[in-house]
Tab-separated table of C-alpha atoms in Angstrom:
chain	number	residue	atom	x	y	z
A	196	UNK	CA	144.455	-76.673	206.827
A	197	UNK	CA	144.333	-80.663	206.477
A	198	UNK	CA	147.635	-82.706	206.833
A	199	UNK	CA	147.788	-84.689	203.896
A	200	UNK	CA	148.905	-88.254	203.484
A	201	UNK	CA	150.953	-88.529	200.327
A	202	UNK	CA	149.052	-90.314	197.507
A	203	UNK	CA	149.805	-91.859	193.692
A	204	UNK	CA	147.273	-90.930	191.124
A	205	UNK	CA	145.735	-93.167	188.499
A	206	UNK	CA	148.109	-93.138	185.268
A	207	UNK	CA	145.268	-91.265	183.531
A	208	UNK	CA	145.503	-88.188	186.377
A	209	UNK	CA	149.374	-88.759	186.616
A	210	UNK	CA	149.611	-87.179	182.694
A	211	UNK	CA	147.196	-84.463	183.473
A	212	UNK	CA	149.823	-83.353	186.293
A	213	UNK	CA	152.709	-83.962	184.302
A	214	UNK	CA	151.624	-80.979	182.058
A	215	UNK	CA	150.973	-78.757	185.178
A	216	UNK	CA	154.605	-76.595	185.761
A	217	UNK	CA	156.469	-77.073	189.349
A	218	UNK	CA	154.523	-74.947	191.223
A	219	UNK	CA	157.634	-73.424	193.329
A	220	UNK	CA	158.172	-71.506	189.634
A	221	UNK	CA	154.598	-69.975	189.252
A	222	UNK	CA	151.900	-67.713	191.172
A	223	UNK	CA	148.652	-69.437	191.212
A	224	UNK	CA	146.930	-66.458	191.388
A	225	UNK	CA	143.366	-66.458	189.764
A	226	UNK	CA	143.704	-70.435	189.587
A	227	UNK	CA	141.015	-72.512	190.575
A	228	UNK	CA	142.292	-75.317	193.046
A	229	UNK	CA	140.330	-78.806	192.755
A	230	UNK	CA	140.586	-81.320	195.724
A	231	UNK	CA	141.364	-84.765	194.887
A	232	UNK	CA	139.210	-87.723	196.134
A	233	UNK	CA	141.792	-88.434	198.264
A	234	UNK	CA	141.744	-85.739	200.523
A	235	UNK	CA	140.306	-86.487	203.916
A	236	UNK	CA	139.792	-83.896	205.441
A	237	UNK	CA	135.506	-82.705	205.387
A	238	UNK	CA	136.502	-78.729	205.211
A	239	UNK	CA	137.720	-79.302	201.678
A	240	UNK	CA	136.302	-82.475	200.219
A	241	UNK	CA	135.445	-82.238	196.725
A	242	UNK	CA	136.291	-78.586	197.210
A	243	UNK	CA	137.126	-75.644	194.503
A	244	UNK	CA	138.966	-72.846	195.818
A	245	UNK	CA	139.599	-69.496	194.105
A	246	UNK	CA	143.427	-68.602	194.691
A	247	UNK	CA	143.337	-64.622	195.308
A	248	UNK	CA	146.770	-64.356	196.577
A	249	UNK	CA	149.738	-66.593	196.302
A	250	UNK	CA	153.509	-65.257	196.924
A	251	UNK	CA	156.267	-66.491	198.691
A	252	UNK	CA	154.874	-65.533	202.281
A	253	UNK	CA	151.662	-68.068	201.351
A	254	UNK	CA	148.597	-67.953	199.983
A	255	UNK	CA	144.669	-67.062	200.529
A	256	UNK	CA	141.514	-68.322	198.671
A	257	UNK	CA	137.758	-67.909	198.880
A	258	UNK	CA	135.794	-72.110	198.479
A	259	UNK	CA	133.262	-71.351	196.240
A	260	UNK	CA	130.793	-74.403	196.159
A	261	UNK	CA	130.448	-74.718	199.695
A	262	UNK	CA	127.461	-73.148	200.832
A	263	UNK	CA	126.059	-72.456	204.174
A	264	UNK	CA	122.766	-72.656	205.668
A	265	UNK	CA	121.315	-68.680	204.708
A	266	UNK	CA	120.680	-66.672	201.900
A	267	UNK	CA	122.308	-63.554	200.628
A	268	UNK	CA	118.877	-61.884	201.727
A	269	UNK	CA	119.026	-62.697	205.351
A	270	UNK	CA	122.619	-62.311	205.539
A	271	UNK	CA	122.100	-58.346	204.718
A	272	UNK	CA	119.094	-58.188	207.475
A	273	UNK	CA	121.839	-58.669	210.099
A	274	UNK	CA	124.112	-55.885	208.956
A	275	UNK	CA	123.247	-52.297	210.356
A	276	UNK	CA	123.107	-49.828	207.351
A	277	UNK	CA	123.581	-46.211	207.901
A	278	UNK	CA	120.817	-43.611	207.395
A	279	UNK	CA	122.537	-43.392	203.670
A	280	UNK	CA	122.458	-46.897	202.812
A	281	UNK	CA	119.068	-47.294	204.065
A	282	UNK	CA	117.881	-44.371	201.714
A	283	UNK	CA	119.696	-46.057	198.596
A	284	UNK	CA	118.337	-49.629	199.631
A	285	UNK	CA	114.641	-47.679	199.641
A	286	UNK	CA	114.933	-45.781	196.359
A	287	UNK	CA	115.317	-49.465	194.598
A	288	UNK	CA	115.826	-49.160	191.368
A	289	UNK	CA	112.975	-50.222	188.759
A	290	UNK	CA	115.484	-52.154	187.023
A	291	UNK	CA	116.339	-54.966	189.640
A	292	UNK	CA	114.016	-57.177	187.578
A	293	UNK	CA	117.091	-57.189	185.079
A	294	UNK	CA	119.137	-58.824	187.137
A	295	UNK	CA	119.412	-62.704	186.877
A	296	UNK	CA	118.362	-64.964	188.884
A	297	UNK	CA	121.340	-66.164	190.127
A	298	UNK	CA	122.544	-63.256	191.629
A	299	UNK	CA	119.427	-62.530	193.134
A	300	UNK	CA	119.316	-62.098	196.851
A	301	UNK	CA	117.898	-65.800	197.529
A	302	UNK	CA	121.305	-67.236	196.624
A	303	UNK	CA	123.091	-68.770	199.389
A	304	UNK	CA	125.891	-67.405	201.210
A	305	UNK	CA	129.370	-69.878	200.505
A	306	UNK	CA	131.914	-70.600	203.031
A	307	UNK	CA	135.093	-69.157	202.218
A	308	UNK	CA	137.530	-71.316	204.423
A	309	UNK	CA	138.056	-72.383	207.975
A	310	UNK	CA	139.399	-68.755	208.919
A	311	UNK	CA	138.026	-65.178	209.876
A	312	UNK	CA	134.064	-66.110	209.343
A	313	UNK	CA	132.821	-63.577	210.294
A	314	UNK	CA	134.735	-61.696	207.625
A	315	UNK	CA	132.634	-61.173	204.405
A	316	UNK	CA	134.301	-60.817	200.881
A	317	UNK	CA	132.618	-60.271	197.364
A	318	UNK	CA	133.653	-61.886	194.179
A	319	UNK	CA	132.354	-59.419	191.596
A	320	UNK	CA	133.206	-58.983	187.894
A	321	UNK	CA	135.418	-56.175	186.926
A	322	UNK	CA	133.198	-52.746	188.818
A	323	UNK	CA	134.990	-49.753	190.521
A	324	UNK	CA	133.932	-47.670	192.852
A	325	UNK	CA	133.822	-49.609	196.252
A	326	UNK	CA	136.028	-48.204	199.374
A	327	UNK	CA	138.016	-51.808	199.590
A	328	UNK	CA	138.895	-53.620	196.478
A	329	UNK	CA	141.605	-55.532	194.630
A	330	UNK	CA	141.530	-56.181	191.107
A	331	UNK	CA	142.411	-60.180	190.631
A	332	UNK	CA	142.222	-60.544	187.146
A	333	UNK	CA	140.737	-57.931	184.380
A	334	UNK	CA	137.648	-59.451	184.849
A	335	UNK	CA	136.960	-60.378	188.440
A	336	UNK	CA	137.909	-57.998	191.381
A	337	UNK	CA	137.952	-59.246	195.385
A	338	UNK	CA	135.671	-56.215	197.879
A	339	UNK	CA	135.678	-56.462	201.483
A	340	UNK	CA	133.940	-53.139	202.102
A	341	UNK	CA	130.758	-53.068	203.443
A	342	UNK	CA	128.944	-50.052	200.903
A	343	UNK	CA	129.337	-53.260	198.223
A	344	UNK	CA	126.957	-55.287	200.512
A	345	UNK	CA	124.842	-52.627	200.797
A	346	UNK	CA	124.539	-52.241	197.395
A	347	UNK	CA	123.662	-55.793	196.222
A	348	UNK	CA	119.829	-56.329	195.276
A	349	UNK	CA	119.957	-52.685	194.032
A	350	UNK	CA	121.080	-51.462	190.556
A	351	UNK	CA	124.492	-50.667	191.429
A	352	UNK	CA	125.589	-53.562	192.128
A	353	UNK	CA	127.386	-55.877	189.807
A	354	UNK	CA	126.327	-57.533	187.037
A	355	UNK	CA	127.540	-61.094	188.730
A	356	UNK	CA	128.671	-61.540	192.385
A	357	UNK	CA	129.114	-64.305	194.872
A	358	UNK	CA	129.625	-63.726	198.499
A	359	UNK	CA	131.780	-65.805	200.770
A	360	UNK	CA	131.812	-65.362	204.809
A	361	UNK	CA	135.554	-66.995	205.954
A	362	UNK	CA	138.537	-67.874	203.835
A	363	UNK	CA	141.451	-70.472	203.321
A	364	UNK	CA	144.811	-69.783	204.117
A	365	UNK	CA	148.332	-71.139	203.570
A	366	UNK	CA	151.753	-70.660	204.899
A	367	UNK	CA	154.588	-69.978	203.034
A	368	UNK	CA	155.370	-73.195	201.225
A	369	UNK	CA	152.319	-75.394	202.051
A	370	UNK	CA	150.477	-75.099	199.467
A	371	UNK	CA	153.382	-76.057	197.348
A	372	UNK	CA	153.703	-79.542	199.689
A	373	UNK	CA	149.914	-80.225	199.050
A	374	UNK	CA	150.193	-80.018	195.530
A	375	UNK	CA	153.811	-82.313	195.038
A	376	UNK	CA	151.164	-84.481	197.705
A	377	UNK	CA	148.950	-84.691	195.080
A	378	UNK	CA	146.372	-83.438	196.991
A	379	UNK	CA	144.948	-80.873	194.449
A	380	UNK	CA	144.739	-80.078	190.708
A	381	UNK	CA	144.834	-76.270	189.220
A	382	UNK	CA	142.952	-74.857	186.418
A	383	UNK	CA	142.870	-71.487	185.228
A	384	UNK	CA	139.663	-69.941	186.869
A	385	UNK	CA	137.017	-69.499	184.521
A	386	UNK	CA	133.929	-66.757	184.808
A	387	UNK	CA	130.869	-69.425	183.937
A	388	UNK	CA	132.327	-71.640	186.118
A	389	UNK	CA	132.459	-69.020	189.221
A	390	UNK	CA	129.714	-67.313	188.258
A	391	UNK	CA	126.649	-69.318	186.332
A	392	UNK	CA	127.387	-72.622	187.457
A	393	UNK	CA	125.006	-74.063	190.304
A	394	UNK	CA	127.055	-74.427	193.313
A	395	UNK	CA	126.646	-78.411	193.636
A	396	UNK	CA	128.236	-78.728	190.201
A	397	UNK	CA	130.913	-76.371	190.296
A	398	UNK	CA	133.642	-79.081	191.406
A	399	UNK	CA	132.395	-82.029	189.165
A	400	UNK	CA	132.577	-79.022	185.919
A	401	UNK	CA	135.623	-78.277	187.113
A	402	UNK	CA	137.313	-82.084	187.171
A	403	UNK	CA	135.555	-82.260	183.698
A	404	UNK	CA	137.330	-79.280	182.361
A	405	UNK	CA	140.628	-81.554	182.402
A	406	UNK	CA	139.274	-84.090	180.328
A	407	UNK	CA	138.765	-86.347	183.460
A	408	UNK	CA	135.839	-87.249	186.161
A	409	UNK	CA	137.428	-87.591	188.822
A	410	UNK	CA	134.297	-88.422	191.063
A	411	UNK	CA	134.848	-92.024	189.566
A	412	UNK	CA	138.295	-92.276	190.999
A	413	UNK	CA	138.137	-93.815	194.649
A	414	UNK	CA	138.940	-91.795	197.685
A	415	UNK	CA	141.643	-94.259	198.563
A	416	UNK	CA	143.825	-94.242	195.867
A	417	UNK	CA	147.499	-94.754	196.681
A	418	UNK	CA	146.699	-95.076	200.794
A	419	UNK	CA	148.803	-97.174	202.708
């Protein structure tokens, strides 16, 4: 993760935060995290991260308008299915013309963070039934299994999905620092946003959602 110089927002920013509790007295669990213009560091510039975990040993969270250079649809060409899965993928249902377009199999694949990227995880709305899942919220559920993959494209897979290769990671009390850095802002994550918003305007939505556009704030603000 970036080291962060320590910055001032404007006075217009500075009373959005003000509402925002100390963060050492709440889990920002299922929180969107939106990087400031200040922060340097290319990984996470003009980021959003979804927090899926966040404790006091650290936390984890998936980018999610940060794409990479593929497609859902080759992505799945590299992955070996078993006999089983490729009998399911063959017997396609007649109903994949139902689903919308963007959660077809042409969307692009997101990187998740800086770590384990060759580690593949799901963002899915609310669906059991896979071998590895964690429920997030009542609506949105993390899967790391593979039969999930395996399943996208086909009718059992759900209704709205992203898939991220890689994650972001925090240790135990750095996330807090970041955010008393005023390095980040935190929303509560929202289903359009994650899920029907184009990727390239997931972050500038997101800055809007506070009543601010941040993208008209310059990157230097408050550096020495």
């Amino acid at each position: 993760m970036p080291k962060l110089q320590k910055t001032e927002l404007s006075s217009e920013v500075k009373k959005i935060s003000d509402k925002i509790e100390p963060v050492s007295m709440l889990s920002l669990e299922n929180q969107f995290l939106i990087a400031m213009p200040s922060l340097a560091d290319p990984y996470f510039n003009r980021s959003v991260t979804y927090i899926c975990e966040h404790n006091e040993e650290g936390a984890m969270g998936l980018i999610i308008n940060l794409p990479v250079n593929i497609t859902l649809s080759d992505l799945l060409k590299q992955i070996e299915p078993t006999a089983e899965e490729k009998e399911n993928r063959a017997d396609k249902s007649e109903n994949d013309d139902h689903i919308d377009s963007h959660n077809s199999l042409e969307q692009l694949v997101l990187s998740g963070g800086p770590l384990a990227q060759q580690r593949g995880f799901v963002l899915h709305n609310t669906q059991q039934g896979w071998d590895s899942s964690l429920a997030l919220s009542d609506e949105v559920m993390i899967t790391t299994s593979k039969d999930i993959l395996m399943a996208l494209g086909t009718d059992r897979a759900p209704e709205n999905f992203i898939v991220a290769l890689g994650y972001a990671g925090w240790d135990a009390g750095q996330l807090e620092q970041e955010l008393q850095n005023n390095s980040w802002l935190t929303i509560p994550a929202d289903n359009d946003l994650l899920f029907n918003t184009p990727i390239e305007q997931r972050w500038k939505k997101a800055t809007e959602s506070l009543g601010i556009d941040l993208a008209h704030l310059s990157s230097d603000i408050g550096h020495a």
